[in-house]
Amino acid sequence: MNKADKICILLVVVCSLFLYVPLYWIRMQEADKVKEVVVSFKNEEVLRVPLNKDETYYVSGTLGDVAVEVKNDAVRVEKETSPMHLCSIQGWVEQSNHPIVCLPNNIVVSIEASDGDEEVDTVIQ
C-alpha cells in the first residue's frame, strides 16, 4: 500500500462522513414530528390516521379491498388482491420517505410527518 492508496482511503472516509451527517440531521428533525399514515386511491386521499394508533383499516382498491395494518409506529399492506401480491411483500415501513405503492390496486400508502402547525404551501407561476 503506497501513499496514494492511503490518501484515497482517507478521502473516501471523509466524504462518507460528510454524507452521513446531513442524513442524521434530517432524521433527528423528523423524530419529534407527528406522523400520520396517508392512503390514496387514484391520487385522492381516502384515509388519514395517526401512526401510533394500532389498528387494521380496509380501503377499496381497483381489484378489491386492501387491508392496511398500523402497528408499533409502522405500516404495511397486510392483505390485498393482486396477481403477484407485490404490495404485501414490501413489508413494514417506518419512515416517511418509503411509500408502499400498489399499482394493480391504484393504492399508495405513505407516512407524512408534520409538526402540528398547518403551513400554507404555495406555488407561484
XYZ file of C-alpha atoms in Angstrom:
125
model
C 0.000 0.000 0.000
C 1.579 3.227 -1.099
C 0.925 6.830 -0.121
C -1.678 7.396 -2.873
C -3.766 4.437 -1.631
C -3.775 5.816 1.909
C -4.851 9.249 0.679
C -7.638 7.686 -1.404
C -8.934 5.676 1.562
C -8.836 8.756 3.796
C -10.687 10.779 1.171
C -13.433 8.134 0.870
C -13.872 8.015 4.660
C -14.099 11.813 4.937
C -16.611 12.017 2.060
C -18.775 9.324 3.601
C -18.841 11.216 6.907
C -19.875 14.409 5.123
C -22.742 12.498 3.502
C -23.829 10.832 6.742
C -24.104 13.995 8.846
C -26.942 15.635 6.806
C -28.917 12.375 6.761
C -28.583 12.073 10.534
C -29.639 15.704 10.982
C -32.741 15.216 8.801
C -33.694 12.086 10.753
C -33.358 13.916 14.078
C -35.521 16.786 12.768
C -38.235 14.307 11.787
C -38.134 12.417 15.101
C -40.135 14.993 17.078
C -42.858 15.445 14.464
C -46.302 13.850 14.482
C -46.532 11.077 11.891
C -49.668 10.065 10.024
C -50.450 7.286 7.579
C -51.992 8.556 4.359
C -53.696 6.150 1.946
C -54.503 7.430 -1.540
C -56.630 5.840 -4.247
C -56.079 7.236 -7.764
C -54.338 10.332 -6.322
C -57.221 11.102 -3.945
C -56.743 10.762 -0.201
C -59.146 8.182 1.234
C -57.670 7.578 4.679
C -55.509 9.547 7.136
C -54.798 8.069 10.571
C -52.107 8.589 13.229
C -49.156 6.224 13.059
C -49.272 5.499 16.794
C -52.812 4.027 16.708
C -52.583 0.241 16.256
C -55.415 -0.974 14.034
C -56.209 -2.559 10.668
C -58.036 -0.452 8.085
C -59.742 -1.565 4.880
C -59.668 0.538 1.728
C -61.311 -0.271 -1.599
C -58.869 -0.631 -4.476
C -59.347 -1.348 -8.164
C -59.111 -5.146 -7.707
C -60.795 -5.346 -4.300
C -60.278 -4.455 -0.655
C -56.784 -3.670 0.654
C -56.027 -4.255 4.352
C -53.613 -1.649 5.748
C -52.208 -2.541 9.172
C -50.732 0.083 11.504
C -48.776 -1.329 14.430
C -45.828 -0.219 16.609
C -45.287 3.046 14.666
C -45.037 1.191 11.337
C -47.424 0.431 8.493
C -47.814 -2.384 5.963
C -50.278 -3.765 3.455
C -51.480 -6.928 5.164
C -53.818 -8.380 2.545
C -54.633 -7.333 -0.988
C -55.858 -8.767 -4.250
C -53.287 -8.503 -7.000
C -51.600 -11.022 -9.298
C -48.187 -11.130 -7.608
C -49.006 -9.609 -4.160
C -46.234 -7.042 -4.546
C -47.824 -4.648 -2.047
C -47.828 -7.085 0.849
C -44.309 -8.312 0.003
C -42.901 -4.801 0.644
C -43.355 -5.317 4.385
C -43.284 -2.806 7.235
C -42.470 0.861 6.621
C -41.460 3.225 9.432
C -40.060 6.264 7.635
C -41.796 8.955 5.639
C -39.546 8.587 2.603
C -40.545 4.963 1.825
C -44.043 4.740 0.330
C -45.843 1.478 -0.378
C -47.108 1.557 -3.951
C -49.713 -0.952 -5.128
C -50.119 -0.281 -8.845
C -52.651 -3.033 -9.643
C -54.997 -1.600 -6.987
C -54.061 2.096 -7.604
C -53.267 2.456 -3.886
C -50.359 4.404 -2.366
C -49.642 4.142 1.373
C -47.256 6.747 2.738
C -46.214 8.288 6.033
C -46.318 12.055 6.434
C -44.519 13.858 9.227
C -45.818 17.216 10.406
C -45.036 19.401 13.372
C -48.704 20.080 14.045
C -48.635 23.602 12.584
C -50.518 23.821 9.329
C -48.459 25.962 6.995
C -49.583 27.165 3.610
C -47.635 25.700 0.731
C -47.917 27.816 -2.380
C -46.663 27.651 -5.926
C -46.014 30.899 -7.749
C -46.081 30.868 -11.518
